[in-house]
Amino acid sequence: MFTNKEKTIKIIEKSIEKSLVYSNEGEVASYIPELANVNPTDFALSIVYVDGQEYKFGDYNKIFSIQSISKVILLIMALNDNSINEVFEKVDTEPTKYKFNSLIPIDNIAANPFINAGAITISSLIKGKDLNEKFNRTFDKIKKLSNSDKISFLEEIYKSEMDTTDVNRSISYYLRSKKIFSLDAEEVLDLYIRNCSIGINSTDLAHIGALLANGGKDLESGVEIISKDSVRIVLSQMASCGMYEESGRFLLEVGIPSKSGVSGAILGVVPGKCGICVYSPKLDKSGNSVVGKNLLKILSNDLDLNIFV
Ligand code: GLN
């Protein structure tokens, strides 16, 4: 989608420069102890266009934990394994002003699939004979969607979160007590945390974004890999709920359906054009990468990527 490749690259480089002004702001997440061990100055930008062309800058080979961006894959899987009605009678579709790991939005249903309560609910909808089979299915799905053999499982991140995840454990038990699922609460929690602990780089995530931007069709063969219904649902939920309690503001300022994770990555999808992944670990108070959200805002403006104007 580079009509004028050199000009586009110059614009992107200028946008990166402008966004790095924000690199002094924010803090690396530390509530999962292992996440604090990253290099705060790491920076990567990968853009994959629907015609297969790529732009990569910085630490684009660096593996980081996918964290909340796994919620996108979990939702794709749940929609694959269940009907749309079955999914949305368990989890709502509405944005929330509460923190991503809040217990508050749980009444009888979690606010949306992209906060923890919603994603833990969604984890209970993944089919498989046991925890390992369920996890292997989502792990293989990420490999398939990114078309990469570099996807890994980050054992240290997993252990670190499992040891400290009292809040998510509470959410899982609370959901079970509300009969939103009847499976073992520890097992559902475990599947959710395992998915957050998948290791990936910015380019492989941008590939998943490009696939969504391409209506779920493989960029080379045109074969449908994600159903049109799933693409429609995932992108609309990314637009309305993907940036936690800043989702409305982000949509207003940036106009790109996006999903962020506390490792510092943000995945943006511009339908018909490209998938974009920015990685920069320092976060704002909502848990969104500071450089990441600013770079997406600048790119949206400079490359004319806003889906509304
Ligand atoms: N594993 C993290 C958690 O559950 C993911 C949250 C996030 O990326 N916002 O707390």
Short mmCIF file of C-alpha atoms and ligand atoms in Angstrom, two decimals:
data_model
loop_
_atom_site.label_atom_id
_atom_site.label_comp_id
_atom_site.label_asym_id
_atom_site.label_seq_id
_atom_site.Cartn_x
_atom_site.Cartn_y
_atom_site.Cartn_z
CA MET A 1 0.00 0.00 0.00
CA PHE A 2 3.03 2.25 -0.45
CA THR A 3 1.96 4.36 -3.42
CA ASN A 4 5.05 6.45 -2.96
CA LYS A 5 7.35 4.31 -0.85
CA GLU A 6 10.12 6.82 -0.17
CA LYS A 7 7.71 9.59 0.75
CA THR A 8 5.73 7.30 3.08
CA ILE A 9 8.89 6.11 4.84
CA LYS A 10 9.99 9.73 5.38
CA ILE A 11 6.60 10.57 6.91
CA ILE A 12 6.77 7.53 9.21
CA GLU A 13 10.30 8.39 10.33
CA LYS A 14 9.25 11.95 11.11
CA SER A 15 6.23 10.64 13.07
CA ILE A 16 8.50 8.36 15.12
CA GLU A 17 10.77 11.30 15.90
CA LYS A 18 7.79 13.37 17.06
CA SER A 19 6.48 10.53 19.27
CA LEU A 20 9.82 9.94 21.01
CA VAL A 21 9.40 13.34 22.69
CA TYR A 22 7.07 11.42 25.03
CA SER A 23 9.65 8.78 25.96
CA ASN A 24 10.40 10.39 29.35
CA GLU A 25 6.80 9.96 30.44
CA GLY A 26 5.16 6.94 32.07
CA GLU A 27 6.31 3.92 34.07
CA VAL A 28 6.96 0.31 33.14
CA ALA A 29 4.30 -2.02 34.63
CA SER A 30 5.52 -3.63 37.83
CA TYR A 31 2.41 -5.21 39.35
CA ILE A 32 3.52 -8.35 37.51
CA PRO A 33 7.10 -8.41 38.94
CA GLU A 34 8.68 -9.96 35.85
CA LEU A 35 7.34 -7.15 33.63
CA ALA A 36 9.54 -4.66 35.50
CA ASN A 37 12.64 -6.40 34.10
CA VAL A 38 12.26 -5.04 30.58
CA ASN A 39 14.36 -2.32 29.05
CA PRO A 40 12.18 0.82 29.32
CA THR A 41 13.78 2.40 26.26
CA ASP A 42 12.99 -0.48 23.89
CA PHE A 43 11.03 0.77 20.92
CA ALA A 44 9.57 -0.95 17.90
CA LEU A 45 7.18 -0.03 15.13
CA SER A 46 5.93 -2.54 12.57
CA ILE A 47 3.39 -1.80 9.88
CA VAL A 48 2.11 -4.60 7.66
CA TYR A 49 -0.02 -3.53 4.71
CA VAL A 50 -2.78 -5.72 3.28
CA ASP A 51 -0.75 -6.16 0.08
CA GLY A 52 2.00 -7.76 2.20
CA GLN A 53 4.46 -4.85 2.20
CA GLU A 54 6.08 -4.16 5.55
CA TYR A 55 7.70 -1.25 7.33
CA LYS A 56 9.81 -2.10 10.39
CA PHE A 57 11.77 0.14 12.74
CA GLY A 58 13.75 -0.33 15.96
CA ASP A 59 13.49 -3.45 18.13
CA TYR A 60 11.04 -5.23 15.85
CA ASN A 61 12.60 -8.64 16.58
CA LYS A 62 12.30 -8.16 20.33
CA ILE A 63 10.00 -10.69 21.98
CA PHE A 64 7.64 -9.30 24.63
CA SER A 65 4.61 -10.80 26.37
CA ILE A 66 1.41 -10.23 24.44
CA GLN A 67 -0.60 -9.47 27.64
CA SER A 68 -4.03 -7.98 26.93
CA ILE A 69 -3.65 -8.15 23.17
CA SER A 70 -4.28 -11.90 23.67
CA LYS A 71 -7.87 -10.82 24.45
CA VAL A 72 -8.29 -10.25 20.69
CA ILE A 73 -7.24 -13.82 19.93
CA LEU A 74 -9.35 -15.23 22.77
CA LEU A 75 -12.40 -13.46 21.35
CA ILE A 76 -11.68 -14.81 17.85
CA MET A 77 -11.40 -18.31 19.33
CA ALA A 78 -14.57 -18.00 21.41
CA LEU A 79 -16.51 -16.83 18.35
CA ASN A 80 -15.07 -19.79 16.46
CA ASP A 81 -16.14 -22.26 19.17
CA ASN A 82 -19.58 -20.77 20.03
CA SER A 83 -22.39 -18.84 18.37
CA ILE A 84 -22.37 -15.03 18.61
CA ASN A 85 -25.38 -15.20 20.96
CA GLU A 86 -23.68 -17.73 23.23
CA VAL A 87 -20.68 -15.40 23.59
CA PHE A 88 -22.62 -12.20 24.19
CA GLU A 89 -25.02 -13.68 26.69
CA LYS A 90 -21.95 -14.28 28.88
CA VAL A 91 -20.15 -10.98 28.30
CA ASP A 92 -21.47 -7.51 27.42
CA THR A 93 -20.26 -5.19 24.63
CA GLU A 94 -20.00 -1.87 26.49
CA PRO A 95 -16.97 0.30 27.32
CA THR A 96 -16.27 0.92 31.00
CA LYS A 97 -14.75 3.76 33.00
CA TYR A 98 -13.31 1.30 35.53
CA LYS A 99 -9.74 -0.08 35.46
CA PHE A 100 -9.08 -3.11 33.26
CA ASN A 101 -8.76 -5.38 36.29
CA SER A 102 -11.67 -3.96 38.21
CA LEU A 103 -14.23 -6.17 39.90
CA ILE A 104 -16.81 -3.38 39.79
CA PRO A 105 -18.20 -3.82 36.25
CA ILE A 106 -19.23 -7.35 37.08
CA ASP A 107 -22.87 -7.32 37.87
CA ASN A 108 -24.22 -10.38 36.29
CA ILE A 109 -22.11 -9.93 33.21
CA ALA A 110 -18.64 -8.46 32.53
CA ALA A 111 -18.61 -5.11 30.68
CA ASN A 112 -16.81 -6.29 27.52
CA PRO A 113 -14.34 -8.96 26.28
CA PHE A 114 -11.33 -6.59 26.43
CA ILE A 115 -11.16 -6.03 30.18
CA ASN A 116 -9.97 -8.81 32.49
CA ALA A 117 -13.39 -9.90 33.74
CA GLY A 118 -14.61 -10.20 30.15
CA ALA A 119 -11.51 -12.02 28.92
CA ILE A 120 -11.61 -14.46 31.84
CA THR A 121 -15.25 -15.14 30.91
CA ILE A 122 -14.23 -15.56 27.27
CA SER A 123 -11.50 -18.02 28.38
CA SER A 124 -14.26 -20.21 29.85
CA LEU A 125 -15.79 -20.47 26.37
CA ILE A 126 -12.70 -21.93 24.67
CA LYS A 127 -13.28 -25.58 23.81
CA GLY A 128 -10.87 -28.42 24.57
CA LYS A 129 -10.70 -31.60 26.63
CA ASP A 130 -8.40 -30.04 29.23
CA LEU A 131 -6.39 -26.92 30.01
CA ASN A 132 -3.41 -28.00 27.90
CA GLU A 133 -5.51 -28.71 24.85
CA LYS A 134 -7.33 -25.38 25.21
CA PHE A 135 -4.08 -23.47 25.56
CA ASN A 136 -2.43 -25.33 22.68
CA ARG A 137 -5.37 -24.43 20.46
CA THR A 138 -5.06 -20.69 21.17
CA PHE A 139 -1.25 -20.86 20.95
CA ASP A 140 -1.51 -22.56 17.54
CA LYS A 141 -4.10 -19.99 16.48
CA ILE A 142 -1.64 -17.15 17.20
CA LYS A 143 1.02 -18.97 15.17
CA LYS A 144 -1.40 -19.39 12.30
CA LEU A 145 -2.74 -15.83 12.36
CA SER A 146 0.74 -14.30 12.53
CA ASN A 147 2.12 -16.84 10.06
CA SER A 148 5.20 -17.08 12.26
CA ASP A 149 7.26 -19.76 13.97
CA LYS A 150 8.74 -17.21 16.42
CA ILE A 151 5.78 -17.32 18.81
CA SER A 152 6.85 -18.63 22.23
CA PHE A 153 5.63 -19.18 25.77
CA LEU A 154 7.31 -16.96 28.39
CA GLU A 155 7.50 -19.24 31.42
CA GLU A 156 8.96 -16.55 33.73
CA ILE A 157 6.18 -14.08 32.94
CA TYR A 158 3.59 -16.82 33.46
CA LYS A 159 5.01 -17.88 36.84
CA SER A 160 5.41 -14.28 37.97
CA GLU A 161 1.80 -13.43 37.16
CA MET A 162 0.38 -16.70 38.56
CA ASP A 163 2.19 -16.02 41.85
CA THR A 164 0.84 -12.49 42.20
CA THR A 165 -2.50 -12.43 40.44
CA ASP A 166 -4.82 -12.18 43.44
CA VAL A 167 -7.05 -9.68 41.65
CA ASN A 168 -7.60 -11.86 38.57
CA ARG A 169 -8.07 -14.88 40.83
CA SER A 170 -10.79 -12.95 42.69
CA ILE A 171 -12.44 -12.01 39.40
CA SER A 172 -12.44 -15.64 38.25
CA TYR A 173 -14.02 -16.91 41.49
CA TYR A 174 -16.51 -14.04 41.48
CA LEU A 175 -17.61 -14.84 37.92
CA ARG A 176 -18.04 -18.48 38.87
CA SER A 177 -20.06 -17.51 41.95
CA LYS A 178 -22.36 -15.52 39.64
CA LYS A 179 -22.74 -18.69 37.52
CA ILE A 180 -21.32 -16.97 34.46
CA PHE A 181 -19.33 -20.17 34.05
CA SER A 182 -19.30 -23.44 35.95
CA LEU A 183 -15.77 -24.61 35.14
CA ASP A 184 -13.00 -24.68 37.73
CA ALA A 185 -12.10 -21.03 38.49
CA GLU A 186 -8.37 -21.82 38.84
CA GLU A 187 -8.31 -23.54 35.46
CA VAL A 188 -10.10 -20.68 33.70
CA LEU A 189 -7.72 -18.19 35.35
CA ASP A 190 -4.73 -20.32 34.32
CA LEU A 191 -5.82 -20.38 30.68
CA TYR A 192 -6.26 -16.60 30.72
CA ILE A 193 -2.80 -15.99 32.27
CA ARG A 194 -1.10 -18.48 29.94
CA ASN A 195 -2.49 -16.56 27.01
CA CYS A 196 -1.18 -13.27 28.43
CA SER A 197 2.28 -14.92 28.69
CA ILE A 198 2.70 -15.68 25.01
CA GLY A 199 5.88 -14.14 23.58
CA ILE A 200 5.64 -12.31 20.26
CA ASN A 201 7.35 -9.46 18.39
CA SER A 202 5.82 -6.31 16.92
CA THR A 203 5.97 -7.53 13.31
CA ASP A 204 4.12 -10.78 14.04
CA LEU A 205 1.44 -8.82 15.89
CA ALA A 206 1.18 -6.34 13.00
CA HIS A 207 0.65 -9.38 10.72
CA ILE A 208 -2.38 -10.37 12.78
CA GLY A 209 -3.55 -6.76 12.47
CA ALA A 210 -3.11 -6.86 8.68
CA LEU A 211 -5.16 -10.03 8.49
CA LEU A 212 -7.99 -8.28 10.36
CA ALA A 213 -7.52 -5.23 8.11
CA ASN A 214 -7.90 -7.56 5.14
CA GLY A 215 -11.32 -8.77 6.31
CA GLY A 216 -9.85 -11.97 7.79
CA LYS A 217 -8.42 -13.15 4.48
CA ASP A 218 -4.85 -14.42 4.11
CA LEU A 219 -2.75 -11.65 2.54
CA GLU A 220 -1.28 -13.94 -0.15
CA SER A 221 -3.89 -16.56 -0.98
CA GLY A 222 -7.06 -14.62 -0.11
CA VAL A 223 -8.33 -17.66 1.79
CA GLU A 224 -10.59 -16.76 4.72
CA ILE A 225 -8.78 -17.42 8.03
CA ILE A 226 -11.03 -15.37 10.33
CA SER A 227 -14.76 -15.22 9.57
CA LYS A 228 -16.23 -11.92 8.43
CA ASP A 229 -18.53 -11.88 11.49
CA SER A 230 -15.56 -12.30 13.83
CA VAL A 231 -13.63 -9.50 12.09
CA ARG A 232 -16.64 -7.19 12.37
CA ILE A 233 -17.11 -7.96 16.07
CA VAL A 234 -13.42 -7.87 17.02
CA LEU A 235 -12.76 -4.55 15.26
CA SER A 236 -15.84 -2.84 16.64
CA GLN A 237 -14.93 -3.98 20.17
CA MET A 238 -11.33 -2.80 19.63
CA ALA A 239 -12.69 0.61 18.58
CA SER A 240 -15.04 0.98 21.54
CA CYS A 241 -13.22 -0.91 24.32
CA GLY A 242 -9.62 -1.66 23.25
CA MET A 243 -7.82 1.09 25.20
CA TYR A 244 -9.39 0.48 28.62
CA GLU A 245 -11.00 3.54 30.22
CA GLU A 246 -9.37 5.80 27.60
CA SER A 247 -11.11 4.05 24.70
CA GLY A 248 -13.52 6.87 23.88
CA ARG A 249 -10.85 9.55 24.02
CA PHE A 250 -8.46 7.43 21.93
CA LEU A 251 -11.11 6.80 19.28
CA LEU A 252 -11.89 10.50 19.17
CA GLU A 253 -8.23 11.53 18.87
CA VAL A 254 -6.81 8.67 16.80
CA GLY A 255 -9.71 6.99 15.00
CA ILE A 256 -8.04 3.58 14.67
CA PRO A 257 -9.50 0.41 16.28
CA SER A 258 -6.73 -0.62 18.69
CA LYS A 259 -5.93 -2.96 21.55
CA SER A 260 -3.22 -2.33 24.09
CA GLY A 261 -1.43 -4.53 26.62
CA VAL A 262 0.51 -3.77 29.81
CA SER A 263 3.79 -4.98 28.34
CA GLY A 264 3.67 -1.74 26.31
CA ALA A 265 2.40 -2.92 22.94
CA ILE A 266 -0.55 -1.48 21.06
CA LEU A 267 -2.03 -3.17 17.99
CA GLY A 268 -3.95 -0.91 15.61
CA VAL A 269 -6.02 -2.04 12.62
CA VAL A 270 -6.91 0.24 9.73
CA PRO A 271 -9.54 -1.68 7.73
CA GLY A 272 -8.56 -2.15 4.10
CA LYS A 273 -5.09 -0.74 4.74
CA CYS A 274 -2.79 -2.13 7.41
CA GLY A 275 -2.02 -3.55 10.83
CA ILE A 276 0.26 -1.44 13.03
CA CYS A 277 2.07 -2.52 16.18
CA VAL A 278 4.00 -0.13 18.41
CA TYR A 279 6.03 -1.42 21.34
CA SER A 280 7.34 0.91 24.04
CA PRO A 281 7.03 -0.37 27.63
CA LYS A 282 6.41 2.83 29.63
CA LEU A 283 2.70 3.17 30.43
CA ASP A 284 0.28 5.90 31.43
CA LYS A 285 -2.11 5.53 34.38
CA SER A 286 -4.64 3.53 32.34
CA GLY A 287 -1.98 1.00 31.30
CA ASN A 288 -1.50 2.23 27.73
CA SER A 289 1.98 2.77 26.25
CA VAL A 290 2.67 6.52 26.32
CA VAL A 291 4.87 6.60 23.22
CA GLY A 292 2.63 4.00 21.59
CA LYS A 293 -0.61 5.95 21.89
CA ASN A 294 1.08 9.18 20.83
CA LEU A 295 2.73 7.57 17.84
CA LEU A 296 -0.58 6.10 16.70
CA LYS A 297 -2.16 9.54 17.01
CA ILE A 298 0.62 11.15 14.98
CA LEU A 299 0.64 8.39 12.34
CA SER A 300 -3.13 8.57 12.04
CA ASN A 301 -2.85 12.23 11.22
CA ASP A 302 0.31 12.16 9.09
CA LEU A 303 -0.58 9.04 7.06
CA ASP A 304 -4.29 9.84 6.95
CA LEU A 305 -5.34 6.62 8.71
CA ASN A 306 -8.34 7.85 10.73
CA ILE A 307 -11.27 5.58 9.81
CA PHE A 308 -13.79 8.42 10.19
CA VAL A 309 -12.28 11.26 8.17
N1 GLN B 1 -1.96 -10.19 32.29
C1 GLN B 1 -2.43 -8.87 32.55
C2 GLN B 1 -3.46 -8.85 33.67
O1 GLN B 1 -4.33 -9.64 33.65
C3 GLN B 1 -2.99 -8.29 31.30
C4 GLN B 1 -3.60 -6.94 31.51
C5 GLN B 1 -3.31 -5.94 30.43
O2 GLN B 1 -2.48 -6.13 29.53
N2 GLN B 1 -3.96 -4.85 30.55
O3 GLN B 1 -3.40 -8.07 34.58
#
